[in-house]
Coordinates of N, CA and C in Angstrom, one line a residue:
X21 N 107.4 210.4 16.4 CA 108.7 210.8 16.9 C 109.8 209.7 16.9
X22 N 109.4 208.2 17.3 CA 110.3 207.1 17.1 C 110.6 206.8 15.6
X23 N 109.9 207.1 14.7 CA 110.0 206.7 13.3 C 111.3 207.7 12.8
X24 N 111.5 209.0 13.2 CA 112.2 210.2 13.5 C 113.6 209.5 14.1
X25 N 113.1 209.1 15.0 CA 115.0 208.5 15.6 C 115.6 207.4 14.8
X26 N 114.7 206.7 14.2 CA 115.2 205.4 13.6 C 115.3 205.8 12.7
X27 N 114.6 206.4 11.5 CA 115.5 207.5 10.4 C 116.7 208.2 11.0
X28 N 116.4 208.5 11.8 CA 118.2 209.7 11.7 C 119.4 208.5 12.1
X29 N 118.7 207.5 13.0 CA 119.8 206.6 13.0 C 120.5 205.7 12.4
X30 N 119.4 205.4 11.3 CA 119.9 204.3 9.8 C 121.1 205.7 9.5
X31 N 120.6 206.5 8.7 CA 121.0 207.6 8.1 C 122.6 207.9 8.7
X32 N 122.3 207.7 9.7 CA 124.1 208.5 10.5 C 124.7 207.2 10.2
X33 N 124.1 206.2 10.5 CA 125.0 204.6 10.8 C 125.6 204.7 8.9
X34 N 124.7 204.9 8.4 CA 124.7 204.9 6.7 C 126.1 205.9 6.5
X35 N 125.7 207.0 7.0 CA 127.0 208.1 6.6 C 128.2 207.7 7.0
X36 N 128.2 206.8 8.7 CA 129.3 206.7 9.3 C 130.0 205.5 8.5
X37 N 129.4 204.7 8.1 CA 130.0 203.5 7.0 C 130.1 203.7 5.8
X38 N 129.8 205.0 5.2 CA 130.3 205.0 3.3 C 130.9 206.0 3.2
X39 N 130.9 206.8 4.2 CA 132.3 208.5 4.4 C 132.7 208.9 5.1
X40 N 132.7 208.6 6.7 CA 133.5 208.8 7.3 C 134.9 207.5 7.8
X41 N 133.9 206.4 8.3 CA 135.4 205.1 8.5 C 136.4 205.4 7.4
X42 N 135.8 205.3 5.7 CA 136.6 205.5 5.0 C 137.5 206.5 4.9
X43 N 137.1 207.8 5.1 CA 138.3 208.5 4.9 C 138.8 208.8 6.1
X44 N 138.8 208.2 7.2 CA 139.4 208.4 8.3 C 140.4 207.2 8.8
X45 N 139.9 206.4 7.9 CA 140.5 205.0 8.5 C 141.6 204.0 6.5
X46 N 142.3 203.7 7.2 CA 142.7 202.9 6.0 C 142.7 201.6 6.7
X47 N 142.1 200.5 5.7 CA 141.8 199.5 6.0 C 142.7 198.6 5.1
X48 N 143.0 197.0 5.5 CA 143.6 196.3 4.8 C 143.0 195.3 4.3
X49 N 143.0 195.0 3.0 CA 142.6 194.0 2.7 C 142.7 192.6 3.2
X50 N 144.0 191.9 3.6 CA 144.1 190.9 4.1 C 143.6 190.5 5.4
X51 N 143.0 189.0 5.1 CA 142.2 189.0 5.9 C 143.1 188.6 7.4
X52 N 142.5 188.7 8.4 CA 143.1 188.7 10.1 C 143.4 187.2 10.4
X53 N 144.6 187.5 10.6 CA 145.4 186.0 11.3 C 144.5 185.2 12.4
X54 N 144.2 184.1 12.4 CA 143.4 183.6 13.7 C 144.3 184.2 14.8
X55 N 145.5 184.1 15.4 CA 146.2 185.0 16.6 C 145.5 186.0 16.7
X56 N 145.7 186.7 15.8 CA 145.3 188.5 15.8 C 143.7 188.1 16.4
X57 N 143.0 187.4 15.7 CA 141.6 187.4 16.0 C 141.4 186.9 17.6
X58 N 142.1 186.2 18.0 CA 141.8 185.8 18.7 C 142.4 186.4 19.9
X59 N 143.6 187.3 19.9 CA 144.1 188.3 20.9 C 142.8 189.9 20.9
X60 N 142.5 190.1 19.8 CA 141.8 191.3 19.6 C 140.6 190.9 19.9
X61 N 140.1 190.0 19.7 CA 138.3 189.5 20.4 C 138.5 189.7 22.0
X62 N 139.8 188.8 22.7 CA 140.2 189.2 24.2 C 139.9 190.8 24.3
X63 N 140.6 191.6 23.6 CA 140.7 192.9 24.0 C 139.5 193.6 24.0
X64 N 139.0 193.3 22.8 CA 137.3 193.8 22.5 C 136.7 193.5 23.5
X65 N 136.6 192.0 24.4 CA 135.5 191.6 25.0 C 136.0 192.1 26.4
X66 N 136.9 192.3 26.9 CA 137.6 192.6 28.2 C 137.5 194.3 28.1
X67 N 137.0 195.0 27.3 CA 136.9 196.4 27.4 C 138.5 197.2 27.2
X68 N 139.2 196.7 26.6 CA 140.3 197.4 26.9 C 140.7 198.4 25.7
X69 N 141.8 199.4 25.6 CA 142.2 200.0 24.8 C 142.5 199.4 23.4
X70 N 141.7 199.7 22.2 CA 142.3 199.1 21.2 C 143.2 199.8 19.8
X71 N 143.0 201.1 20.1 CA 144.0 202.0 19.3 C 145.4 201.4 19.7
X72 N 146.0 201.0 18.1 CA 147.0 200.9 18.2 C 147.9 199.4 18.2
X73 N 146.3 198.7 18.7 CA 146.2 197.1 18.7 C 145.7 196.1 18.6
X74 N 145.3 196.9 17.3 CA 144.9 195.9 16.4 C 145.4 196.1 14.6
X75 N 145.8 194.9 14.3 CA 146.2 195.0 13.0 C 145.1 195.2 11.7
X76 N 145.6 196.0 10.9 CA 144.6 195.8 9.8 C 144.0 197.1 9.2
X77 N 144.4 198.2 10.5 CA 143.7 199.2 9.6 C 144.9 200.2 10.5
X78 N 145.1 201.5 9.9 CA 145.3 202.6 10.8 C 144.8 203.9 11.0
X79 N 144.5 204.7 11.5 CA 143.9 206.2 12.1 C 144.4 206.6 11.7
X80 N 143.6 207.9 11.4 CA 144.7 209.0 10.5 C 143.7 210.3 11.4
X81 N 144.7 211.0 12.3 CA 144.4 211.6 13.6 C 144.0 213.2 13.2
X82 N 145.0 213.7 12.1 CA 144.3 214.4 11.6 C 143.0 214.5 10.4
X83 N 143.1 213.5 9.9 CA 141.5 213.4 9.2 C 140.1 213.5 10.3
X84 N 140.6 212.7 11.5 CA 139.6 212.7 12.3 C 139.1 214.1 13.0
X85 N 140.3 214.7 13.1 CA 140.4 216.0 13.2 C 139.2 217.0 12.8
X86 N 139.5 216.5 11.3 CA 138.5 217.5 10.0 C 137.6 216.9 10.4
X87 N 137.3 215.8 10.2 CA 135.5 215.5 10.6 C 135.2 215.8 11.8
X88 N 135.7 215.7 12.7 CA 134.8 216.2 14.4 C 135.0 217.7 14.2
X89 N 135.5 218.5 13.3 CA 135.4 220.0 13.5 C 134.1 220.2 12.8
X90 N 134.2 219.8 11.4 CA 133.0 220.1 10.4 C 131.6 219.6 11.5
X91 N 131.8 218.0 11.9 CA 130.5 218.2 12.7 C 130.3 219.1 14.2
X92 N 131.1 219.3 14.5 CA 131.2 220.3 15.6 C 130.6 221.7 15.3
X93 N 130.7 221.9 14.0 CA 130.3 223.3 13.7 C 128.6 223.6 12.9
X94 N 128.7 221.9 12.9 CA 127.1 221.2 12.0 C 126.0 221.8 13.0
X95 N 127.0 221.5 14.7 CA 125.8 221.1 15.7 C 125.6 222.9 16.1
X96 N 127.2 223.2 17.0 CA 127.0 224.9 17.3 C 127.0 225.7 16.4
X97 N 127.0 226.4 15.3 CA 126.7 227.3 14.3 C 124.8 227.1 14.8
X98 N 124.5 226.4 14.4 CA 122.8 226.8 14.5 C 122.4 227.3 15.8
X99 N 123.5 226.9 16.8 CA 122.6 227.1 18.5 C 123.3 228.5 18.7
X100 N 124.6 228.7 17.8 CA 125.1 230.3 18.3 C 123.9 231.2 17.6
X101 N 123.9 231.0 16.3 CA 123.0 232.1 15.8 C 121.4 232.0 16.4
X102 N 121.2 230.8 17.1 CA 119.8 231.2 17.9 C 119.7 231.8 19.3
X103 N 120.9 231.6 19.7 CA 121.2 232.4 21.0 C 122.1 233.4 21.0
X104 N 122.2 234.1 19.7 CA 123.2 235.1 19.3 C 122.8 236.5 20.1
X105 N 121.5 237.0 20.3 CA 121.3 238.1 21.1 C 121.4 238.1 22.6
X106 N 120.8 236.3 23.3 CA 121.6 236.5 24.1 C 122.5 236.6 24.5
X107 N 123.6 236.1 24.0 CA 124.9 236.1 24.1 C 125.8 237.3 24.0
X108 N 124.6 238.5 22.9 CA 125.7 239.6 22.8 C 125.6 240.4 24.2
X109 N 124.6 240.2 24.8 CA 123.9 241.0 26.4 C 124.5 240.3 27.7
X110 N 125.6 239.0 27.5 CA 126.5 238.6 28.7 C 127.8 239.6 29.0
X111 N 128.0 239.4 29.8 CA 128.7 239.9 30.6 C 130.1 238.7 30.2
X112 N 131.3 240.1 29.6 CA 132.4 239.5 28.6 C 133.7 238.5 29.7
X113 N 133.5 238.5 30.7 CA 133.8 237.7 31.9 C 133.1 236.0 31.8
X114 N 132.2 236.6 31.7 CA 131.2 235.1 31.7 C 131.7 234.6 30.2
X115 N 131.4 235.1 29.1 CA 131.7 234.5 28.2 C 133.0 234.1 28.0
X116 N 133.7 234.7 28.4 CA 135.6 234.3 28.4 C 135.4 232.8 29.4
X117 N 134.5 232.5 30.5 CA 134.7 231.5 31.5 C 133.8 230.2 30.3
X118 N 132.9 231.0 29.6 CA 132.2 230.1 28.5 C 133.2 229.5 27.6
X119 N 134.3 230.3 26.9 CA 135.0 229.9 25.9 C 136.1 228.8 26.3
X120 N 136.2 228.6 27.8 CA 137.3 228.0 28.4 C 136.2 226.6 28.1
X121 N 134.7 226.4 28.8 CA 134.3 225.2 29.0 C 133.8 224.7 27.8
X122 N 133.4 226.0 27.0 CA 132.9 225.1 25.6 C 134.7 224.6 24.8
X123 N 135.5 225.0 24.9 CA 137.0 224.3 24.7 C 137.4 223.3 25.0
X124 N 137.2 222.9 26.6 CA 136.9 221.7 27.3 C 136.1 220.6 26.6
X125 N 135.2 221.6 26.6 CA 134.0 220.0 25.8 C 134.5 219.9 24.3
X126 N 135.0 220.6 23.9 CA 135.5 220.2 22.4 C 136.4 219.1 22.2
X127 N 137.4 219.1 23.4 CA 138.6 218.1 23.3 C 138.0 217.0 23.9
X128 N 137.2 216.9 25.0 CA 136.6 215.5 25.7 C 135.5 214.8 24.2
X129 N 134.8 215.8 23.7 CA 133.7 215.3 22.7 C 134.5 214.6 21.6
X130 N 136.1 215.3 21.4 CA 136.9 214.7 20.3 C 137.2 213.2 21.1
X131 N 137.9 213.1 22.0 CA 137.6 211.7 22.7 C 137.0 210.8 22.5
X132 N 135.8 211.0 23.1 CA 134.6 210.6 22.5 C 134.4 210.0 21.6
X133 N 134.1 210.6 20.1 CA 134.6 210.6 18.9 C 135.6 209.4 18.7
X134 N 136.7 210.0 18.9 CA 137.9 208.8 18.4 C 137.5 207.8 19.3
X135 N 137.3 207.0 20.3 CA 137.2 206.1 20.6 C 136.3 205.3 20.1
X136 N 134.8 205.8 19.7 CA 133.5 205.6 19.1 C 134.2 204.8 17.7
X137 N 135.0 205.5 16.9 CA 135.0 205.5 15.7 C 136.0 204.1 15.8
X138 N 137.0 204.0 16.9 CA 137.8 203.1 17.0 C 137.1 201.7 17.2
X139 N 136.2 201.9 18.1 CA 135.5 200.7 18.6 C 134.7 200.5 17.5
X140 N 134.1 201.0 16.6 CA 133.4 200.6 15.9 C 134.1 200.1 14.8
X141 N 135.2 200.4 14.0 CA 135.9 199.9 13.3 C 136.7 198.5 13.6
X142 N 136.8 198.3 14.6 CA 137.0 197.3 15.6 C 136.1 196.4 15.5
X143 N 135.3 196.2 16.1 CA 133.9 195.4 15.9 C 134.0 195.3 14.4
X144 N 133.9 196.1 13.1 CA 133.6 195.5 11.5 C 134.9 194.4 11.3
X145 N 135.9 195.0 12.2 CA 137.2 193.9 11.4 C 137.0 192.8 12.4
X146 N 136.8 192.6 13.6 CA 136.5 191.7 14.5 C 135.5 190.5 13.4
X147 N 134.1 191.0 13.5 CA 132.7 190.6 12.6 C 133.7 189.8 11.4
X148 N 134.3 190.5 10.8 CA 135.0 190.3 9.3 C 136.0 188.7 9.2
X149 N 136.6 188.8 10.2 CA 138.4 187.7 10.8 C 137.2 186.8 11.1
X150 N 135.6 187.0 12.0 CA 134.9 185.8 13.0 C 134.4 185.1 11.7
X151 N 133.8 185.9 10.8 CA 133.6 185.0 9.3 C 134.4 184.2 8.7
X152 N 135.7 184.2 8.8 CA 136.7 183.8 8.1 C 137.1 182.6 9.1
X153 N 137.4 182.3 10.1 CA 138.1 181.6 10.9 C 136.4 180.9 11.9
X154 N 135.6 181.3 12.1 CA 134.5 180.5 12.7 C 133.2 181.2 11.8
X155 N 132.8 180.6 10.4 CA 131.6 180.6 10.3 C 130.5 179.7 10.2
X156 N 130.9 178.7 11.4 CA 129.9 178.1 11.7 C 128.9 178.8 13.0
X157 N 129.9 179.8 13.7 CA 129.2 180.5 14.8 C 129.3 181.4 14.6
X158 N 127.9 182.4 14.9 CA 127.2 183.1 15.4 C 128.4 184.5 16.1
X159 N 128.8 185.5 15.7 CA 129.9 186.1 16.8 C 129.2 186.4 18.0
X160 N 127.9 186.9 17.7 CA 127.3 187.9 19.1 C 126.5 186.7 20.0
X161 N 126.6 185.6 19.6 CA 126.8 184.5 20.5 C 127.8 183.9 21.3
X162 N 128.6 183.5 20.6 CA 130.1 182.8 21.1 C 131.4 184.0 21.4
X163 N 131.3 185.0 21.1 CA 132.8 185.9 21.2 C 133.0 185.9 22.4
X164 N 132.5 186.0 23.4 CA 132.2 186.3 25.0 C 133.4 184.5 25.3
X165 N 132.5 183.3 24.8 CA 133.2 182.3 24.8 C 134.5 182.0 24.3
X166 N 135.0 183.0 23.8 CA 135.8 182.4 22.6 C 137.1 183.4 23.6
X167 N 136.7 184.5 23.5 CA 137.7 184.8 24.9 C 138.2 184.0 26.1
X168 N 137.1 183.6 26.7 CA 137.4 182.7 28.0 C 138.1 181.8 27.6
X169 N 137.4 181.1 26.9 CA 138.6 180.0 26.2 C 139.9 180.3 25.8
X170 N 140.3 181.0 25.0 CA 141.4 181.5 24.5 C 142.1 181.7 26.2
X171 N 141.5 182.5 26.9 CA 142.4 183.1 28.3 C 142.7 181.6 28.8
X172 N 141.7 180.8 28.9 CA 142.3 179.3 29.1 C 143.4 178.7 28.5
X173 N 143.4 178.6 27.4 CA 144.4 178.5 26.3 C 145.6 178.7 26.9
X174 N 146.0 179.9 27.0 CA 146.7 181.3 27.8 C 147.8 180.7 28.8
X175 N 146.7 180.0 30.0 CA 146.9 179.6 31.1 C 147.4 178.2 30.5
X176 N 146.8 177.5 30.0 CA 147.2 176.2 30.0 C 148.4 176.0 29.0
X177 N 149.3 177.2 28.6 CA 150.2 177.4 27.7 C 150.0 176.1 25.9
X178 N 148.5 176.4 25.7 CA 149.0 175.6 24.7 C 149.3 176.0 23.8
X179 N 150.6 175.5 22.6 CA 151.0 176.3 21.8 C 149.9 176.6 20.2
X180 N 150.7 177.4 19.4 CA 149.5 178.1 18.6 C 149.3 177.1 17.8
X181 N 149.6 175.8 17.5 CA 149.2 175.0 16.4 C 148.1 174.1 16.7
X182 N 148.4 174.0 18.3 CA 147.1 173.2 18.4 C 146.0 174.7 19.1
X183 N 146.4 175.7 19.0 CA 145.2 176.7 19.4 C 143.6 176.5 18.9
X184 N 143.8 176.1 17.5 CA 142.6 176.2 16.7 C 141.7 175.4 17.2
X185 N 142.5 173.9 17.0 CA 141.6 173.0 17.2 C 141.1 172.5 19.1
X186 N 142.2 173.5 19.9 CA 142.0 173.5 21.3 C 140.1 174.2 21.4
X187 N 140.3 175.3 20.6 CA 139.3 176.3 20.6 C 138.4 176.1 19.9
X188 N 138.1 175.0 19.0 CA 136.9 174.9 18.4 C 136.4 173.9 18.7
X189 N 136.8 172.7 20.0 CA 136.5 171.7 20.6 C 135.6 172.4 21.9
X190 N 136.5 172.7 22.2 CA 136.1 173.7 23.6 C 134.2 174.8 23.4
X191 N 134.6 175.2 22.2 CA 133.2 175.8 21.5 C 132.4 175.0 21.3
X192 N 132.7 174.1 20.8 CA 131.3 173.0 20.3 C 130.7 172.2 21.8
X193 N 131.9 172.5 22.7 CA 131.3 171.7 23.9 C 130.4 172.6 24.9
X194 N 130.7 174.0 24.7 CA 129.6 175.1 25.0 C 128.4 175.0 24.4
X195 N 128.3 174.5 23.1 CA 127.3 174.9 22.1 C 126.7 174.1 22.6
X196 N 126.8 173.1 22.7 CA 125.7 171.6 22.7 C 125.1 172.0 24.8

């Protein structure tokens, strides 16, 4: 049964990186400003909202649209038609109180959804800028660091020229 989850989970991670980011997302080639990287690592690592702020790609709200309906219909089409006789024997009160909550969960699951898709495209361009601007470190080691520091930065108003080298002194003195 575990060989079962880890198949279906390569497989979705597989689908979600060769046809859906792509047609949902337009991405830029150029690669991320250390600033950008290093305000959007803050944001990423502090939990905060990142639709909208981050440079480099943009959402296209109705594409996302078409994909969470098609899979929405992947999941309930099979569970209607197996519960289709009971369903025809409810009481048309109850199912009108059904159509309100399964509605409900449509728009929270879209939620869901878009923020999933955001965060995760987030993280590839995050991963992408940490190769380019620190590949001597590890991201899922240092990003946690690279925030605090930066928020230090922040505080201690230093300006952006010496940011770099504020921040990669400051890292190597964590590392050791």
């Amino acid at each position: 049964m575990t060989r079962f989850f880890s198949w279906a989970k390569t497989h979705i991670n597989r689908i979600m990186d060769e046809k859906i980011i792509p047609y949902v997302f337009t991405l830029s080639d150029s690669p991320m400003l250390f600033r950008d990287l290093l305000r959007t690592n803050k944001m990423y690592q502090e939990g905060l909202k990142l639709e909208g702020n981050i440079p480099g790609f943009r959402f296209s709200v109705g594409k996302s649209y078409i994909v969470f309906i098609a899979l929405w219909h992947i999941v309930m089409l099979p569970l209607a038609f197996l519960f289709h006789k009971a369903l025809a024997k409810i009481d048309c009160h109850l199912l009108i109180i059904m159509a309100v909550v399964f509605t409900g969960m449509f728009f929270a699951m879209y939620a869901i959804f878009k923020e999933y898709l955001i965060d995760t495209v987030a993280h590839k361009i995050l991963k992408q800028g940490w190769e380019n601007h620190f590949p001597h470190f590890d991201y899922t080691l240092h990003a946690k660091d690279v925030a605090k520091i930066y928020s230090e930065a922040l505080e201690k108003e230093i300006t952006h020229k010496e940011m770099q080298l504020y921040i990669l002194e400051k890292l190597v003195e964590v590392k050791k």
